Short mmCIF file of C-alpha atoms and ligand atoms in Angstrom, two decimals:
data_model
loop_
_atom_site.label_atom_id
_atom_site.label_comp_id
_atom_site.label_asym_id
_atom_site.label_seq_id
_atom_site.Cartn_x
_atom_site.Cartn_y
_atom_site.Cartn_z
CA MET A 1 6.00 16.92 22.36
CA LYS A 2 2.83 15.97 20.30
CA LEU A 3 3.23 15.14 16.60
CA ASP A 4 1.59 17.24 14.06
CA HIS A 5 -2.35 15.97 13.90
CA ASP A 6 -2.61 16.44 10.25
CA GLU A 7 0.52 14.73 9.39
CA LEU A 8 -0.41 11.84 11.67
CA ALA A 9 -3.68 11.64 9.91
CA ALA A 10 -2.22 11.52 6.52
CA ALA A 11 0.18 8.74 7.65
CA SER A 12 -2.61 6.58 8.66
CA ALA A 13 -4.82 7.37 5.35
CA PRO A 14 -5.50 4.44 3.12
CA LEU A 15 -2.16 3.46 1.48
CA ASN A 16 -2.68 5.09 -1.98
CA ARG A 17 -3.20 8.48 -0.26
CA ALA A 18 -0.83 8.03 2.81
CA ARG A 19 2.45 9.81 3.56
CA SER A 20 5.27 9.05 5.62
CA MET A 21 5.23 9.63 9.45
CA PRO A 22 6.19 13.18 10.45
CA ALA A 23 9.86 13.78 10.99
CA GLY A 24 9.51 14.00 15.07
CA PHE A 25 8.79 10.30 14.80
CA TYR A 26 12.29 9.55 14.07
CA THR A 27 13.98 12.66 15.28
CA ASP A 28 12.28 13.75 18.52
CA PRO A 29 13.91 12.55 21.94
CA GLU A 30 10.39 12.92 23.64
CA ILE A 31 8.90 10.51 21.37
CA PHE A 32 11.70 8.13 22.08
CA ALA A 33 11.10 8.57 25.75
CA ARG A 34 7.48 7.62 25.09
CA GLU A 35 8.39 4.63 23.15
CA ARG A 36 10.73 3.55 26.06
CA GLU A 37 7.94 3.83 28.44
CA HIS A 38 5.24 2.27 26.33
CA LEU A 39 7.05 -0.22 24.15
CA PHE A 40 10.60 -1.10 25.20
CA LEU A 41 9.70 -1.58 28.88
CA LYS A 42 6.40 -3.37 28.24
CA HIS A 43 6.81 -5.70 25.44
CA TRP A 44 8.90 -8.87 25.01
CA PHE A 45 12.42 -8.32 23.42
CA PHE A 46 14.74 -10.93 21.87
CA LEU A 47 17.86 -11.69 23.66
CA CYS A 48 19.65 -14.72 21.79
CA ARG A 49 19.33 -18.46 21.27
CA GLU A 50 19.46 -20.91 24.28
CA GLU A 51 22.48 -22.92 22.67
CA GLN A 52 24.49 -19.55 22.89
CA LEU A 53 24.75 -20.27 26.67
CA PRO A 54 25.19 -24.04 26.59
CA ASN A 55 27.05 -24.56 29.97
CA PRO A 56 26.16 -23.74 33.88
CA GLY A 57 27.67 -20.29 34.61
CA ASP A 58 27.67 -19.27 30.91
CA TYR A 59 26.30 -15.50 30.69
CA ARG A 60 25.64 -12.69 28.15
CA ALA A 61 25.21 -9.22 29.02
CA PHE A 62 22.98 -6.86 26.90
CA ASP A 63 22.53 -3.03 27.04
CA THR A 64 18.86 -2.29 26.78
CA PRO A 65 16.78 0.73 26.96
CA GLY A 66 15.78 -0.50 30.44
CA GLY A 67 19.42 -0.63 31.46
CA PRO A 68 22.18 -3.28 31.40
CA ILE A 69 20.79 -6.83 31.82
CA VAL A 70 22.65 -10.16 32.04
CA LEU A 71 21.30 -13.42 31.05
CA ILE A 72 22.73 -16.46 32.81
CA ARG A 73 22.47 -20.39 33.11
CA GLY A 74 22.64 -21.46 36.61
CA LYS A 75 24.42 -24.30 38.24
CA ASP A 76 20.92 -26.12 37.88
CA GLU A 77 20.91 -25.36 34.11
CA VAL A 78 17.92 -22.94 34.26
CA LEU A 79 18.38 -19.72 32.25
CA ARG A 80 17.56 -16.42 34.43
CA CYS A 81 17.84 -12.87 33.45
CA PHE A 82 18.78 -10.13 35.96
CA ALA A 83 19.24 -6.38 36.15
CA ASN A 84 23.16 -6.42 35.66
CA TYR A 85 24.07 -4.31 38.74
CA CYS A 86 25.24 -5.02 42.39
CA ARG A 87 22.91 -4.50 45.14
CA HIS A 88 25.67 -2.76 47.14
CA ARG A 89 26.17 0.49 45.33
CA GLY A 90 25.29 -0.43 41.90
CA SER A 91 28.40 -1.35 39.83
CA ILE A 92 27.98 -3.46 36.54
CA LEU A 93 28.52 -6.98 37.36
CA LEU A 94 29.25 -8.74 34.13
CA GLU A 95 30.27 -7.58 30.70
CA GLY A 96 30.32 -9.18 27.19
CA GLU A 97 29.92 -12.84 27.32
CA GLY A 98 31.76 -15.49 29.00
CA ASN A 99 31.42 -18.05 32.01
CA CYS A 100 31.22 -16.72 35.59
CA GLY A 101 32.46 -19.99 37.06
CA GLY A 102 29.56 -20.43 39.37
CA ARG A 103 29.91 -17.02 41.32
CA ILE A 104 29.32 -13.46 40.16
CA ILE A 105 31.72 -11.28 41.80
CA CYS A 106 31.36 -7.47 41.88
CA PRO A 107 34.40 -5.84 40.49
CA TYR A 108 33.96 -2.70 43.00
CA HIS A 109 33.87 -4.19 46.71
CA ALA A 110 33.54 -7.84 45.74
CA TRP A 111 30.01 -8.67 46.95
CA SER A 112 29.33 -11.96 45.33
CA TYR A 113 26.10 -13.74 43.92
CA PHE A 114 25.24 -17.28 42.95
CA SER A 115 24.67 -17.98 39.42
CA ASP A 116 20.92 -18.23 40.18
CA GLY A 117 21.05 -14.52 41.54
CA ARG A 118 21.10 -15.37 45.24
CA LEU A 119 23.56 -13.01 47.28
CA TYR A 120 26.59 -15.17 48.49
CA GLY A 121 29.43 -13.10 49.95
CA CYS A 122 29.06 -9.39 51.28
CA PRO A 123 32.23 -8.48 53.30
CA ASP A 124 32.20 -6.08 56.18
CA MET A 125 28.19 -5.85 56.50
CA GLN A 126 27.87 -7.39 59.72
CA ASP A 127 26.99 -3.97 61.42
CA ALA A 128 24.38 -2.93 58.96
CA GLU A 129 21.02 -2.92 60.80
CA GLY A 130 18.20 -5.11 59.46
CA PHE A 131 20.47 -6.24 56.53
CA ASP A 132 18.83 -9.33 54.86
CA ARG A 133 20.82 -11.43 52.36
CA VAL A 134 17.60 -12.80 50.90
CA GLU A 135 16.36 -9.45 49.90
CA ASN A 136 19.61 -8.38 48.24
CA GLY A 137 19.75 -10.89 45.58
CA LEU A 138 19.84 -9.69 42.03
CA VAL A 139 16.74 -8.28 40.62
CA PRO A 140 15.14 -10.74 37.97
CA LEU A 141 13.45 -9.88 34.88
CA SER A 142 10.57 -11.92 33.08
CA LEU A 143 12.17 -14.49 30.69
CA ASP A 144 10.19 -16.63 28.28
CA ARG A 145 11.21 -18.53 25.15
CA TRP A 146 9.87 -20.11 22.08
CA ASN A 147 11.69 -22.93 20.05
CA GLY A 148 14.94 -21.99 21.56
CA PHE A 149 14.63 -18.08 20.96
CA VAL A 150 15.18 -16.45 24.53
CA PHE A 151 13.01 -13.22 25.14
CA ALA A 152 12.97 -10.89 28.17
CA ASN A 153 10.55 -8.33 29.43
CA PHE A 154 10.71 -5.70 32.04
CA SER A 155 7.04 -6.10 32.83
CA ARG A 156 6.54 -7.66 36.23
CA SER A 157 3.28 -9.57 34.70
CA PRO A 158 3.62 -9.48 30.98
CA LYS A 159 1.29 -11.55 28.85
CA PRO A 160 2.75 -15.04 27.75
CA LEU A 161 5.24 -14.84 24.89
CA LEU A 162 3.16 -17.16 22.78
CA GLU A 163 0.29 -14.63 22.84
CA HIS A 164 2.54 -11.85 21.76
CA LEU A 165 3.76 -14.38 18.87
CA GLY A 166 0.10 -15.10 17.73
CA ASP A 167 0.11 -17.39 14.70
CA LEU A 168 3.89 -17.03 14.05
CA PRO A 169 4.80 -20.46 15.39
CA GLN A 170 2.27 -22.03 12.83
CA ARG A 171 3.75 -19.92 10.12
CA PHE A 172 7.09 -21.43 10.80
CA ALA A 173 6.10 -24.91 11.88
CA SER A 174 7.65 -26.63 9.04
CA HIS A 175 10.94 -24.82 9.28
CA ARG A 176 11.50 -26.82 12.53
CA LEU A 177 13.06 -23.59 14.23
CA ASP A 178 13.62 -25.72 17.24
CA ARG A 179 16.55 -27.27 15.50
CA MET A 180 18.05 -24.19 14.41
CA ARG A 181 21.49 -23.38 15.91
CA CYS A 182 23.20 -20.07 16.13
CA THR A 183 26.53 -20.08 14.51
CA TRP A 184 27.37 -16.44 13.67
CA LYS A 185 26.66 -12.82 14.95
CA ILE A 186 27.92 -9.44 14.13
CA THR A 187 26.92 -6.06 15.46
CA LEU A 188 26.53 -2.75 13.60
CA ASP A 189 26.12 0.63 14.98
CA GLY A 190 23.91 2.97 13.04
CA ALA A 191 23.34 6.62 13.38
CA CYS A 192 19.71 6.32 12.54
CA ASN A 193 16.29 5.82 14.65
CA TRP A 194 15.46 2.11 15.38
CA LYS A 195 12.11 2.31 13.41
CA LEU A 196 14.19 2.99 10.12
CA VAL A 197 15.84 -0.11 10.41
CA LEU A 198 12.93 -2.18 10.74
CA GLU A 199 10.74 -0.35 8.03
CA ASN A 200 13.62 -0.90 5.60
CA ALA A 201 13.82 -4.57 6.54
CA MET A 202 10.15 -4.91 5.70
CA GLU A 203 10.06 -3.54 1.96
CA THR A 204 11.59 -4.83 -1.23
CA TYR A 205 11.15 -1.35 -2.80
CA HIS A 206 14.77 -0.33 -2.24
CA THR A 207 16.54 -3.72 -2.82
CA GLY A 208 17.27 -3.25 -6.51
CA ILE A 209 18.92 0.01 -5.93
CA VAL A 210 20.55 -0.11 -2.43
CA HIS A 211 21.58 -3.79 -2.98
CA LYS A 212 22.26 -3.56 -6.73
CA ASN A 213 25.59 -5.22 -6.31
CA THR A 214 24.52 -7.86 -3.71
CA VAL A 215 20.89 -9.39 -3.64
CA GLY A 216 19.54 -7.41 -6.25
CA ALA A 217 15.85 -6.69 -7.07
CA GLN A 218 13.06 -8.47 -5.35
CA GLN A 219 9.34 -8.87 -5.26
CA SER A 220 7.43 -9.73 -1.98
CA ARG A 221 3.80 -10.25 -0.80
CA THR A 222 2.39 -9.33 2.44
CA LEU A 223 0.94 -11.99 4.55
CA GLU A 224 -1.95 -11.91 7.10
CA THR A 225 -0.79 -12.32 10.64
CA ARG A 226 -2.38 -12.53 14.09
CA GLY A 227 -0.56 -11.32 17.16
CA ASP A 228 2.20 -8.76 17.51
CA TRP A 229 4.20 -9.29 14.48
CA ILE A 230 3.96 -8.64 10.77
CA CYS A 231 5.14 -10.50 7.83
CA ILE A 232 6.28 -10.42 4.09
CA GLN A 233 7.48 -13.10 1.83
CA VAL A 234 10.06 -12.38 -0.89
CA ILE A 235 9.35 -14.75 -3.59
CA SER A 236 12.11 -16.84 -4.90
CA GLY A 237 12.12 -20.63 -5.29
CA ARG A 238 15.74 -20.65 -3.94
CA SER A 239 16.89 -19.33 -0.54
CA ILE A 240 18.10 -15.73 -0.83
CA ALA A 241 20.26 -15.97 2.21
CA THR A 242 23.17 -16.36 -0.27
CA LEU A 243 24.13 -13.91 -2.95
CA PRO A 244 22.69 -14.73 -6.58
CA GLY A 245 24.82 -16.15 -9.02
CA ALA A 246 25.78 -19.62 -7.63
CA PRO A 247 22.95 -21.85 -6.05
CA PRO A 248 22.61 -21.95 -2.20
CA PRO A 249 25.34 -24.07 -0.62
CA PHE A 250 22.97 -25.90 1.86
CA PRO A 251 19.97 -27.98 0.86
CA PRO A 252 16.27 -26.88 1.68
CA ILE A 253 14.96 -27.94 5.15
CA GLU A 254 13.02 -31.30 4.51
CA GLY A 255 9.36 -31.15 4.90
CA LEU A 256 8.77 -27.48 4.28
CA ASP A 257 5.12 -26.79 3.50
CA ASP A 258 4.23 -25.42 0.11
CA ASP A 259 4.00 -21.77 1.22
CA ALA A 260 7.54 -21.94 2.85
CA LYS A 261 9.16 -23.30 -0.53
CA MET A 262 7.72 -20.13 -2.38
CA GLY A 263 10.30 -17.87 -0.55
CA THR A 264 11.90 -16.23 2.36
CA TYR A 265 9.89 -14.67 5.11
CA PHE A 266 10.84 -11.28 6.73
CA THR A 267 9.00 -10.43 9.82
CA VAL A 268 8.92 -7.91 12.60
CA ILE A 269 8.31 -9.31 16.03
CA PHE A 270 7.28 -6.02 17.49
CA PRO A 271 8.73 -3.79 18.81
CA THR A 272 12.38 -4.37 17.96
CA CYS A 273 13.18 -7.79 16.20
CA GLN A 274 13.24 -9.11 12.60
CA PHE A 275 13.42 -13.00 12.09
CA ALA A 276 14.16 -13.68 8.44
CA VAL A 277 13.21 -17.31 7.65
CA ALA A 278 14.56 -18.85 4.46
CA GLN A 279 14.29 -22.27 2.88
CA ASP A 280 17.61 -23.42 4.48
CA SER A 281 18.43 -21.04 7.28
CA MET A 282 17.31 -18.36 9.33
CA TRP A 283 18.84 -14.86 10.51
CA TRP A 284 17.74 -12.15 12.69
CA LEU A 285 18.18 -8.33 13.02
CA ASN A 286 17.76 -7.56 16.76
CA VAL A 287 17.58 -3.76 16.93
CA THR A 288 18.45 -2.06 20.24
CA PRO A 289 17.32 1.47 20.29
CA VAL A 290 20.18 3.55 21.86
CA SER A 291 18.52 6.91 21.38
CA HIS A 292 16.23 8.90 19.01
CA GLU A 293 19.12 8.86 16.47
CA ARG A 294 21.35 5.83 17.47
CA SER A 295 20.60 2.14 16.99
CA ARG A 296 22.61 -0.98 17.40
CA VAL A 297 21.83 -3.88 15.14
CA GLU A 298 23.03 -7.43 15.80
CA ILE A 299 22.76 -9.84 12.80
CA GLY A 300 22.69 -13.29 13.96
CA GLY A 301 22.68 -16.36 11.76
CA CYS A 302 21.28 -20.00 12.25
CA PHE A 303 21.37 -23.31 10.30
CA PRO A 304 19.52 -26.49 11.11
CA GLU A 305 21.59 -28.44 13.46
CA ASP A 306 22.34 -31.49 11.19
CA MET A 307 24.01 -28.99 8.75
CA LEU A 308 26.56 -28.29 11.79
CA GLY A 309 28.17 -31.72 11.55
CA ARG A 310 29.29 -31.48 7.76
CA SER A 311 32.93 -31.52 7.25
CA ASP A 312 32.45 -28.56 4.89
CA PHE A 313 30.07 -26.52 7.18
CA ALA A 314 32.58 -23.53 7.99
CA GLU A 315 33.67 -23.16 4.22
CA LYS A 316 29.95 -23.45 2.97
CA ALA A 317 28.31 -21.12 5.87
CA ALA A 318 30.94 -18.34 4.90
CA ALA A 319 28.82 -17.70 1.81
CA TYR A 320 25.89 -16.71 4.20
CA TYR A 321 27.83 -14.74 6.59
CA GLU A 322 29.09 -12.64 3.74
CA ARG A 323 25.82 -11.93 2.49
CA TRP A 324 24.32 -11.09 5.66
CA GLU A 325 26.91 -8.72 6.48
CA LEU A 326 27.23 -6.93 3.15
CA VAL A 327 23.45 -6.38 2.96
CA GLY A 328 23.31 -5.42 6.58
CA ARG A 329 25.93 -2.77 5.89
CA GLU A 330 24.39 -1.43 2.69
CA ASP A 331 21.10 -0.85 4.65
CA VAL A 332 22.64 1.02 7.64
CA GLY A 333 24.49 3.16 4.94
CA ILE A 334 21.30 4.26 3.46
CA LEU A 335 19.44 4.62 6.74
CA GLU A 336 22.07 6.97 8.00
CA LYS A 337 21.61 9.34 5.13
CA GLN A 338 17.76 9.15 5.87
CA GLN A 339 18.14 10.00 9.33
CA LYS A 340 20.42 12.93 8.60
CA ALA A 341 17.96 14.37 6.12
CA LEU A 342 14.91 13.71 8.50
CA ALA A 343 16.35 16.57 10.70
CA SER A 344 15.90 19.20 7.87
CA VAL A 345 13.54 21.89 9.07
CA LEU A 346 12.15 21.86 5.85
CA TYR A 347 11.15 18.17 5.94
CA LYS A 348 7.64 17.46 4.86
CA PRO A 349 6.52 13.68 4.91
CA GLY A 350 6.40 12.42 1.26
CA PRO A 351 3.83 10.08 -0.22
CA LEU A 352 3.96 6.24 0.05
CA SER A 353 4.02 3.52 -2.63
CA TRP A 354 1.98 0.46 -2.65
CA ARG A 355 5.15 -1.39 -1.85
CA ASP A 356 5.56 0.70 1.39
CA ASP A 357 2.39 -1.02 3.04
CA MET A 358 4.62 -2.57 5.84
CA VAL A 359 6.28 0.73 6.42
CA GLN A 360 3.01 2.24 7.13
CA ALA A 361 1.87 -0.84 9.32
CA LEU A 362 4.94 -0.63 11.44
CA GLY A 363 4.48 3.07 11.92
CA LEU A 364 0.88 2.57 12.71
CA TRP A 365 1.55 -0.20 15.36
CA VAL A 366 4.03 2.22 17.18
CA VAL A 367 1.48 5.03 17.15
CA ASN A 368 -1.30 2.79 18.56
CA ASN A 369 0.87 1.20 21.16
CA THR A 370 2.46 4.51 22.24
CA GLY A 371 -0.76 6.51 22.24
CA LEU A 372 0.68 9.15 20.16
S1 FES B 401 29.13 -1.81 44.24
FE1 FES B 401 29.22 -4.08 44.22
S2 FES B 401 30.11 -4.55 45.96
FE2 FES B 401 30.09 -2.38 46.10
FE1 FE2 B 402 17.92 -3.63 2.40
#
């Protein structure tokens, strides 16, 4: 399907004349298939933090638009990522997260693999002509990392992650994100298109309404970026990673630059991930597109490593977890209403506000990168 040409043109007009994207952008399975081909299978996507797999044999399985994959730390301590299926007849090998104890054993006919992906055992295969163990190891994916954040890519020869991130590392240099440690995560299922989640996460137009009982009204400024990411900063001299009313329990990170002291940064690292970077912590919204109308949203929270040793860490960190979950659920709630209404046969794209600049930018990045 092709989106309506006039509606697409209106969506890319200068902001004071621009309209929302056509409904099909969010509701059409063919658009989703195109995004899968051009975005999800070509670009880097965030998986987790390195320290979430501290020991040899630790693994985490992920369902992605390219199928099930598994991240695993080998006996040699190296992190690798593989398609999560057995080379015999394709059973899923690992689920959830855990430690495979050095061998991955297929639950179907018990072929087994080393934690570095090489085939180890394959019972009753002695008659199979031309069977080669070396050729029947797990199928690898490209993997790269920055400051402990691990990304994968289905492309065989992707451009380096650092090129994708552009000037993001400079922007967050003073936050010392390499010292962040993930201490918490939740997963929310949303009956909405993946782009609605990220558009919503890049505007403060809605916060005084949808989040009136939690974070409340906010003001933001848009920052210039280079690379495949966009950024706003919500202006507040205090971290907004906890609810207003009481001061944030943890102190600001030492050595923050003057810009970083002014507020919390909200980004989209295209195509599917948000890093939110505050003065005292960072959290992510990692969106997995499930279908044109379903998304899985993982919210993960991190603190500077020297906070984790405090005797009151768990008690103080709870205020952050509460805020991240409450606001996340409020957002998913409104997005499900929006998705439902976008399916109306009478739907016509509405006009955008100046506060929707990043909503427009996100849509245009998708249009440009999918050739819509
Ligand atoms: S499918 Fe894995 S051993 Fe048969
Ligand atoms: Fe929100």
